[in-house]
CSV table of C-alpha atoms and ligand atoms in Angstrom, one decimal:
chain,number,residue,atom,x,y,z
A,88,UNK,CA,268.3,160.4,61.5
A,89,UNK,CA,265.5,159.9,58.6
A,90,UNK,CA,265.2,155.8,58.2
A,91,UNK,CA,263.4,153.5,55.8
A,92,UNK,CA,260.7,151.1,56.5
A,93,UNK,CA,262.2,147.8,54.9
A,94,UNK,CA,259.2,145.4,55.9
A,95,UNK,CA,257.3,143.2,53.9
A,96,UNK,CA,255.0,142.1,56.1
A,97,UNK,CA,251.2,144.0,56.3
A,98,UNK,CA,251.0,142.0,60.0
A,99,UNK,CA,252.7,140.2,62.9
A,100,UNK,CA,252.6,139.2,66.6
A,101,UNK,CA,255.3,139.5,69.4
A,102,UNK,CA,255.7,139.2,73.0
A,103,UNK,CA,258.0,140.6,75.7
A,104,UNK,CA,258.3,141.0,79.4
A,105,UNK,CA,260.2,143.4,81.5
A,106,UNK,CA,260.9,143.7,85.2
A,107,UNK,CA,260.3,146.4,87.7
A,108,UNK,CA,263.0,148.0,89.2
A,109,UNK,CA,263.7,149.3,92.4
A,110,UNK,CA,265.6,152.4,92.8
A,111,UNK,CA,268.3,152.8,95.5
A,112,UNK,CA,269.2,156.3,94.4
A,113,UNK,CA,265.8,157.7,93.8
A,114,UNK,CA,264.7,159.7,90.7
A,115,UNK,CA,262.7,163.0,92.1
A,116,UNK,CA,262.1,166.1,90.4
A,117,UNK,CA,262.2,166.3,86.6
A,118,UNK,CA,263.1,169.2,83.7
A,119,UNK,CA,260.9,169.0,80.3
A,120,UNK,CA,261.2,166.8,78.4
A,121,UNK,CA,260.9,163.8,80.9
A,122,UNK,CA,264.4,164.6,82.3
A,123,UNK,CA,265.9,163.5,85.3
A,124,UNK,CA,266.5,166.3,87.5
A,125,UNK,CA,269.6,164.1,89.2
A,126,UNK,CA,270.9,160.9,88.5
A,127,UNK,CA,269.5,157.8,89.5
A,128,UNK,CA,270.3,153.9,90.5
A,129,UNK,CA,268.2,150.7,90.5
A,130,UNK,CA,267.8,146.9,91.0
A,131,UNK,CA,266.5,145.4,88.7
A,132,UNK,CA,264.1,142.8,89.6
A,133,UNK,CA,262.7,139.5,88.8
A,134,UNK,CA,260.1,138.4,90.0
A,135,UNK,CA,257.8,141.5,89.4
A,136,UNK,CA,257.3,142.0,85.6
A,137,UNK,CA,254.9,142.9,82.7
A,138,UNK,CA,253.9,140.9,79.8
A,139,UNK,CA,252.8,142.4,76.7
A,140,UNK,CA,251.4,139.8,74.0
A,141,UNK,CA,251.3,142.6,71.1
A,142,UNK,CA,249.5,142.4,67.8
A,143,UNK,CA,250.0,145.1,65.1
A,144,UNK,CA,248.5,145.1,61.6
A,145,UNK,CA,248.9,148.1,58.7
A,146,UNK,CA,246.2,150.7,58.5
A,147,UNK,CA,245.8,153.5,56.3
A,148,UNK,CA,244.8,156.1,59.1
A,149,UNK,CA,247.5,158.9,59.9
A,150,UNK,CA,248.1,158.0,63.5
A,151,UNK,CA,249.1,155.2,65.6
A,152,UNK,CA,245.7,153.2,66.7
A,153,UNK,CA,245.4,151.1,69.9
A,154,UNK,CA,243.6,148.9,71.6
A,155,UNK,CA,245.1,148.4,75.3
A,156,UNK,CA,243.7,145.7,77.6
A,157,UNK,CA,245.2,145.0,81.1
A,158,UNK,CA,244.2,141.2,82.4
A,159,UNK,CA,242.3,141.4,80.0
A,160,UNK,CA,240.4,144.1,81.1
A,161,UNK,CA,239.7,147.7,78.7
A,162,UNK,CA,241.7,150.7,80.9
A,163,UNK,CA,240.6,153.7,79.6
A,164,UNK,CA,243.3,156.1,81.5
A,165,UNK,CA,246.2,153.8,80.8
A,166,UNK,CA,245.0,153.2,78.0
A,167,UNK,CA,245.0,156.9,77.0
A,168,UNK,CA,248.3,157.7,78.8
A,169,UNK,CA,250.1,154.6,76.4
A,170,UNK,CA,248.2,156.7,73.4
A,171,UNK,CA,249.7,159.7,73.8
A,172,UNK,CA,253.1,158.2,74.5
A,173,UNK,CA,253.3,156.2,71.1
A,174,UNK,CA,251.9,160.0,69.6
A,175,UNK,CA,254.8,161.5,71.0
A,176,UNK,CA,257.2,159.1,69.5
A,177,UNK,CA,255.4,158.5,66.5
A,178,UNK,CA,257.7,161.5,64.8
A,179,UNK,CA,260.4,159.3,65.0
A,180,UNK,CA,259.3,156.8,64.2
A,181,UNK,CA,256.6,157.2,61.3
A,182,UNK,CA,255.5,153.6,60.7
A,183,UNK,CA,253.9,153.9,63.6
A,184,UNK,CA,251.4,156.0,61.9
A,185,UNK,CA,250.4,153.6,59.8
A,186,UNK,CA,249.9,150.7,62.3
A,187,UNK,CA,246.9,150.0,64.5
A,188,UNK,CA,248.5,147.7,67.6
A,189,UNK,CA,246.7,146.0,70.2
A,190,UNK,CA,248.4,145.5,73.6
A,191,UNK,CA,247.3,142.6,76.4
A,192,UNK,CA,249.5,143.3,79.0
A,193,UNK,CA,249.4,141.2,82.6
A,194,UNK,CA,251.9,141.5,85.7
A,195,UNK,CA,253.2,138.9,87.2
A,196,UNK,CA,252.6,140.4,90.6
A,197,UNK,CA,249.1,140.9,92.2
A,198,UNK,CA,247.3,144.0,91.4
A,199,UNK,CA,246.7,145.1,94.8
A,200,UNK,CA,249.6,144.6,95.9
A,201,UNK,CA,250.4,148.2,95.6
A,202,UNK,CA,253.3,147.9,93.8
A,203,UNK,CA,253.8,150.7,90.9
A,204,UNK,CA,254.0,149.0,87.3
A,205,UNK,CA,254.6,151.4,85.1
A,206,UNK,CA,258.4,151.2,85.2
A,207,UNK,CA,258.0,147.4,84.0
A,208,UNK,CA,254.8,148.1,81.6
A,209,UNK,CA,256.5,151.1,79.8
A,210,UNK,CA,259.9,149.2,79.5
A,211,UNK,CA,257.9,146.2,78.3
A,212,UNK,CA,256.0,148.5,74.9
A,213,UNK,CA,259.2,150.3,74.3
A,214,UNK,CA,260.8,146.8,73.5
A,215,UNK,CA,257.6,145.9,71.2
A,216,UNK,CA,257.8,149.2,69.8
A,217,UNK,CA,262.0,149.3,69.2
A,218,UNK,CA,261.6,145.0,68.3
A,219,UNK,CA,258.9,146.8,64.8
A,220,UNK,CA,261.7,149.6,64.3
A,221,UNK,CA,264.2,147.5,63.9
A,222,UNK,CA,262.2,145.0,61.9
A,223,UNK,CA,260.5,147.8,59.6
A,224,UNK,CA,264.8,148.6,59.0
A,225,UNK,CA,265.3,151.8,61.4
A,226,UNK,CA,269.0,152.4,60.9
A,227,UNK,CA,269.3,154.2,64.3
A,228,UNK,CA,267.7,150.9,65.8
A,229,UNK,CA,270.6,148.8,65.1
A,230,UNK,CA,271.5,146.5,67.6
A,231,UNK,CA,275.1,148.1,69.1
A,232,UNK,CA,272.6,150.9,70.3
A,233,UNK,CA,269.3,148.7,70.4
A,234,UNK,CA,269.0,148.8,74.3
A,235,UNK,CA,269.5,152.7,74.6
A,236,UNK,CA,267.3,153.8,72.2
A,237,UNK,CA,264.4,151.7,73.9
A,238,UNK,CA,265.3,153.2,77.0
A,239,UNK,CA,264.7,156.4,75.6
A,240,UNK,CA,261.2,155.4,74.6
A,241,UNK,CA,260.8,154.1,77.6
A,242,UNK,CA,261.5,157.0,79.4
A,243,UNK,CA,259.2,159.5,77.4
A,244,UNK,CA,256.5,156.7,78.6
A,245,UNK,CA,257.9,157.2,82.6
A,246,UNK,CA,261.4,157.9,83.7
A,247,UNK,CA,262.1,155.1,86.3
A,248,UNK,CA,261.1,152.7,82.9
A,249,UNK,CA,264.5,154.1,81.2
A,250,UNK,CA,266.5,151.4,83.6
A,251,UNK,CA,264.0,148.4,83.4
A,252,UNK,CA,266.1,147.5,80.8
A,253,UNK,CA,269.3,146.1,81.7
A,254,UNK,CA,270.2,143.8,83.8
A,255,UNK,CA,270.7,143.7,88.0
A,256,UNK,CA,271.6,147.3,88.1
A,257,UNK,CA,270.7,150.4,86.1
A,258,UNK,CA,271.6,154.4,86.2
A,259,UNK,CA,269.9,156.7,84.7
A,260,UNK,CA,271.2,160.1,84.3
A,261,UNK,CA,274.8,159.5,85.2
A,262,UNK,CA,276.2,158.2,81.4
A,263,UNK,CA,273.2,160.1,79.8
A,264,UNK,CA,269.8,162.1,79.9
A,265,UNK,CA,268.4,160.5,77.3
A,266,UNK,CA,268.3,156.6,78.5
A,267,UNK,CA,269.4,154.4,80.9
A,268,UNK,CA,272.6,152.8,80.6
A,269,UNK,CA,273.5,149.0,82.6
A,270,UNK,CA,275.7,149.2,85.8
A,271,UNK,CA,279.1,148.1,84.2
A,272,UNK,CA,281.2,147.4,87.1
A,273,UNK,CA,278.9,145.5,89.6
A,274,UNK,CA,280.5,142.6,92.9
A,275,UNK,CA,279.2,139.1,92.0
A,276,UNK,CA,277.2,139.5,95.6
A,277,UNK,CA,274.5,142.1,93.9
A,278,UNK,CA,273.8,139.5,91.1
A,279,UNK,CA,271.4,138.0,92.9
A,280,UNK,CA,270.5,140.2,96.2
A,281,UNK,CA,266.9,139.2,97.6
A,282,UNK,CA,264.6,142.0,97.9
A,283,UNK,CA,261.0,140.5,99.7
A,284,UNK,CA,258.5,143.6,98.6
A,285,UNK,CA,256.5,144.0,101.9
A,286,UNK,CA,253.1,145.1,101.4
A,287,UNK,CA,252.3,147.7,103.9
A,288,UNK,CA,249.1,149.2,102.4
A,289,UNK,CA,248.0,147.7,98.7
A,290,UNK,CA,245.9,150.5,97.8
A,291,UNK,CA,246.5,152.8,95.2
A,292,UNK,CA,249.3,155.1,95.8
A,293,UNK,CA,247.6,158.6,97.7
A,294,UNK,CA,250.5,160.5,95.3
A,295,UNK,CA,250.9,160.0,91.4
A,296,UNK,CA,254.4,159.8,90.2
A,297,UNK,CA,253.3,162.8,88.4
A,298,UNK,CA,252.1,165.2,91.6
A,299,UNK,CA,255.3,163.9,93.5
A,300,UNK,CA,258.0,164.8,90.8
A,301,UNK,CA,256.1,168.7,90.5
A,302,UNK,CA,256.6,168.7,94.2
A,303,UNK,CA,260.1,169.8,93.3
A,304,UNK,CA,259.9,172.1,91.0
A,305,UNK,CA,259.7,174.8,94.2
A,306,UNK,CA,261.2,172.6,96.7
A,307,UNK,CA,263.3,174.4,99.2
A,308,UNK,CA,266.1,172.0,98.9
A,309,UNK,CA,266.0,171.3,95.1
A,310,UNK,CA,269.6,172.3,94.1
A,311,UNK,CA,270.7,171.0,96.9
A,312,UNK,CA,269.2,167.5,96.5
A,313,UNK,CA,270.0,167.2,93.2
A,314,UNK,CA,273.6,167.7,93.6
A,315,UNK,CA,273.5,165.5,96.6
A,316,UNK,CA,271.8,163.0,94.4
A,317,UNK,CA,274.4,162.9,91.8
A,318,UNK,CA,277.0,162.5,94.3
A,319,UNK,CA,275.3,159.5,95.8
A,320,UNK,CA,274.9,157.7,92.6
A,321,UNK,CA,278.8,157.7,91.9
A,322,UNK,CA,279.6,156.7,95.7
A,323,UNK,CA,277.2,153.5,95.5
A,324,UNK,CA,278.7,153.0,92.0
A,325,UNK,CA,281.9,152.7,94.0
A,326,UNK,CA,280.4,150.9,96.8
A,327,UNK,CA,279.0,148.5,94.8
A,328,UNK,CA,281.9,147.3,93.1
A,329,UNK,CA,282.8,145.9,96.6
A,330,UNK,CA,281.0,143.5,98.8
A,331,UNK,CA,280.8,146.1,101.7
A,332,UNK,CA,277.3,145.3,103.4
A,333,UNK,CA,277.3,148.1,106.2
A,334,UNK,CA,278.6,151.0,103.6
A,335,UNK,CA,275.8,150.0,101.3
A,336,UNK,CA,272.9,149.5,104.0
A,337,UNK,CA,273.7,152.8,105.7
A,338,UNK,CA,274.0,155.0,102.1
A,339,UNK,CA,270.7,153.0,100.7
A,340,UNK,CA,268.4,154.0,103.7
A,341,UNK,CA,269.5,157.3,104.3
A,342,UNK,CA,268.5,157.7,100.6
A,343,UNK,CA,264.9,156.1,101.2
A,344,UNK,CA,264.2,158.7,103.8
A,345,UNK,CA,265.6,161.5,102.6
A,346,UNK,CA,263.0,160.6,99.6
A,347,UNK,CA,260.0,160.6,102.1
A,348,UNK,CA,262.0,163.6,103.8
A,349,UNK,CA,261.5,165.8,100.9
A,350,UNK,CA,257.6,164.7,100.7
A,351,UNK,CA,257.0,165.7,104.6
A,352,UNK,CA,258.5,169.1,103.4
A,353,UNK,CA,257.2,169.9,99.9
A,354,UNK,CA,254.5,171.9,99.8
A,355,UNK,CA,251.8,170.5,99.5
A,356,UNK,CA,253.5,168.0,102.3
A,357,UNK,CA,252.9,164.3,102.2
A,358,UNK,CA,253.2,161.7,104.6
A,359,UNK,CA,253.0,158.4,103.2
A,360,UNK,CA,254.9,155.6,105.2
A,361,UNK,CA,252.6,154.3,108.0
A,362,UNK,CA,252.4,153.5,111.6
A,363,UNK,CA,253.8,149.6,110.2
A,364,UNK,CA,256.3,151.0,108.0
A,365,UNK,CA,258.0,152.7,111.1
A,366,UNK,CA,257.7,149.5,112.8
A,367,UNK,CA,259.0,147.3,109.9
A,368,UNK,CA,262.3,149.9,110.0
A,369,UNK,CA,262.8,149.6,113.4
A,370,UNK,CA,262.4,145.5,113.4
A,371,UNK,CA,265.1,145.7,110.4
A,372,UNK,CA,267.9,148.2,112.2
A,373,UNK,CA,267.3,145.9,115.4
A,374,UNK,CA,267.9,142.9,113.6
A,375,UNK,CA,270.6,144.9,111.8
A,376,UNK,CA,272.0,145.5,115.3
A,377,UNK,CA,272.3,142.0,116.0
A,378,UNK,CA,274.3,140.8,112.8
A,379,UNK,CA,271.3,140.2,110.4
A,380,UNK,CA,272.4,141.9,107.1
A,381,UNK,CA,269.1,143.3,105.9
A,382,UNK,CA,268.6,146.8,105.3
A,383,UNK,CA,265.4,148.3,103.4
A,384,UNK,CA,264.7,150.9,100.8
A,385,UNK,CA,261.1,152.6,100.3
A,386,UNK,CA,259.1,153.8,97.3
A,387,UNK,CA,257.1,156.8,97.0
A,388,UNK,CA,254.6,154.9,99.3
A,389,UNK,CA,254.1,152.9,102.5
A,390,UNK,CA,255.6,149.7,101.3
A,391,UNK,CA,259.1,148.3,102.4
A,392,UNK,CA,261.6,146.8,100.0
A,393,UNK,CA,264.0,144.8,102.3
A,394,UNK,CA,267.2,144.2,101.3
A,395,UNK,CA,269.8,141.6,101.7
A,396,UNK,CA,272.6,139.9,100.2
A,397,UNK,CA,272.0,135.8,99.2
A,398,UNK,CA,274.1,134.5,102.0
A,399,UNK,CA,271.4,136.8,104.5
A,400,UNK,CA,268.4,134.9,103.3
A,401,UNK,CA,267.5,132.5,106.3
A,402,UNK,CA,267.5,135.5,108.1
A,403,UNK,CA,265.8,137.9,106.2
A,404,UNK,CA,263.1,135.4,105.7
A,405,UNK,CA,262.8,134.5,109.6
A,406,UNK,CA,262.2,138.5,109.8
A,407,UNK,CA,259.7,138.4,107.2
A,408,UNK,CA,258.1,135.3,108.6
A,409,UNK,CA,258.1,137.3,112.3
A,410,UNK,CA,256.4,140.7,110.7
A,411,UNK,CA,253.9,139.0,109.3
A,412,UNK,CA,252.9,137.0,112.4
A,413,UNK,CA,252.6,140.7,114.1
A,414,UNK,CA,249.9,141.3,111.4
A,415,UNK,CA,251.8,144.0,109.9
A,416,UNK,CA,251.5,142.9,106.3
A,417,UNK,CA,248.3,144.1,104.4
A,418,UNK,CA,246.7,140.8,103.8
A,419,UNK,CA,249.7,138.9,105.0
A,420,UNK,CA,251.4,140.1,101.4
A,421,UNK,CA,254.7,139.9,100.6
A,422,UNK,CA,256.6,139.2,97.5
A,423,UNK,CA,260.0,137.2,97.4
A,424,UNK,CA,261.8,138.7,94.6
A,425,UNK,CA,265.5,139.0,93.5
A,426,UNK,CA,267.8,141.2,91.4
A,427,UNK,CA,267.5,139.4,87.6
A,428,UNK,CA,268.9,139.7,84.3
A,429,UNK,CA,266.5,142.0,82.6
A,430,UNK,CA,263.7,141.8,79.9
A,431,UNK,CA,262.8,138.9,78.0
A,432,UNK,CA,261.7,137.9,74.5
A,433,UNK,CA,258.5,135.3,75.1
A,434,UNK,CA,257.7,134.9,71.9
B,777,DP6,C1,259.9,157.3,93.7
B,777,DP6,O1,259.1,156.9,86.9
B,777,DP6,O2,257.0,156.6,88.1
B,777,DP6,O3,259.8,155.4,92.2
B,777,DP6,O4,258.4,159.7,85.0
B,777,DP6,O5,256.3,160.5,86.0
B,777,DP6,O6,256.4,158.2,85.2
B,777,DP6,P1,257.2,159.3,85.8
B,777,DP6,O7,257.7,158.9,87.2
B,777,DP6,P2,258.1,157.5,87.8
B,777,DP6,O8,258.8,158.0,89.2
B,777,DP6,C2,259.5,157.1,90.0
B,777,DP6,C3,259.8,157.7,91.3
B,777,DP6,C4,260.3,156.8,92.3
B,777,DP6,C5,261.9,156.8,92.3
B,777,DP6,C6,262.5,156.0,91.2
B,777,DP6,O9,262.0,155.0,90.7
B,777,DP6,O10,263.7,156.4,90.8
């Protein structure tokens, strides 16, 4: 829908941050245009966000113009990728045409710690960029459908972004395509589940998001997965309107490594957990075994995300505390972070 620019203004300033998010039903494989090939579900966390101090000022030049700094630091490549994202949406958006921004973005989480931030970075510019729209009088940025329609930017910018925005837990692909949508019907105990991110290995990841999703596109079990997928995402909607810690721990971690399951048998084939990651599983499920409820999910990467429900934190931190006495943390890192309540408006 065609929209008017209503703004008086020739220049302004805002600021917002927005979590990561950690999916339990994983997002693998995608359809043009950024499409989901299944349905996914996440975590939203606390702890681990991106701030983007944003500037923007008219121009006169027929295309958006950025500078993009990260810790203060010029990053040509994200730079560029954030570029072409604000291109693609600058169709629908037309002021954006006319507006040269700047972007300082910072994460509240150590750079090498491994941890991907594109999820929080993207969902953090889509709220600058739908935060203009609606104040340069986009109609079809209205605040009833304010949240999905940055989503949807957010998702052109990287899929796993499209549920950074709501808050504890996020689908994506089971209401819509298009965006994210909140996790409606959620037990009090996931409000504030503990999640301590332990870093395996902090280097870059050895597989972009990008090379892993095209892994699918002639995976051997590709229907199959995605249909198995979609299924899982409405039983842990179900599951997780209970407070049923074995159901949950069981369904989450056969998802992780059926995730690195379809890496070890893509073609190319990837291996990414490590020799600790194994031993981090084991130490969980043992401690599991003996009444502990932690559990643990995995990214597209060696690092372990482990799980547990509030009343479970003396113990999951006694676990933590024992793994990294083994020396099985890079650097000793770990991150003690918690399902939140979503972005934030800073300024
Ligand atoms: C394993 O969202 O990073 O973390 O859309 O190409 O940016 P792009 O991919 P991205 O993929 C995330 C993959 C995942 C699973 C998930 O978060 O659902």
């Amino acid at each position: 829908m065609a929209s008017k620019m209503t703004s008086s203004t020739d220049s302004g300033t805002l600021c917002w941050s927005a979590p990561s998010n950690i999916a339990l039903i994983k997002y693998w494989g995608k359809r043009p245009v950024q499409l989901p090939g299944n349905a996914s579900l996440s975590l939203t966390l606390e702890k681990s966000r991106t701030r983007v101090e944003a500037a923007w000022q008219k121009h006169s030049e027929p295309l958006p113009k950025l500078d993009f700094f990260f810790e203060d630091k010029a990053m040509p490549a994200f730079s560029a990728k954030v570029e072409k994202w604000l291109i693609s949406i600058s169709d629908e958006l037309p002021f954006l045409k006319n507006l040269k921004l700047t972007f300082k973005t910072s994460n509240t989480f150590p750079h090498s710690a491994g941890i991907a931030s594109s999820a929080s970075s993207m969902a953090a510019m889509a709220l600058v960029i739908g935060d203009l729209a609606k104040s340069h009088g986009f109609e079809n940025f209205s605040e009833s459908i304010w949240l999905e329609k940055v989503s949807h930017l957010a998702r052109l910018g990287s899929g796993s972004a499209a549920r950074s925005l709501y808050p504890h837990a996020a689908t994506w692909g089971e209401e819509s395509q298009e965006y994210g949508s909140g996790v409606k019907e959620l037990h009090p105990v996931y409000l504030n589940y503990g999640d301590a991110i332990l870093v395996v290995d902090s280097k870059e990841k050895s597989v972009s998001s990008s090379e892993g999703h095209a892994l699918m596109n002639e995976h051997p079990y590709r229907q199959l997965r995605f249909s198995m997928a979609n299924q899982r995402v409405k039983d842990l909607l179900q599951l997780m309107q209970k407070d049923d810690f074995e159901s949950f721990a069981s369904l989450v971690e056969l998802e992780a490594l059926e995730l690195h399951a379809l890496m070890m048998t893509s073609n190319p084939s990837f291996i990414l957990m490590k020799p600790a990651t194994l031993a981090i599983i084991e130490q969980i499920r043992k401690a599991r075994s003996l009444g502990a409820e932690v559990c643990f999910t995995l990214d597209a990467g060696p690092n372990i995300h482990l799980l547990y429900p509030n009343r479970a934190r003396a113990q999951a931190i006694k676990l933590v505390e024992s793994i990294k006495a083994q020396g099985l943390l890079d650097n000793n890192q770990w991150i003690d972070d918690c399902v939140g309540t979503g972005p934030r408006k800073e300024a």
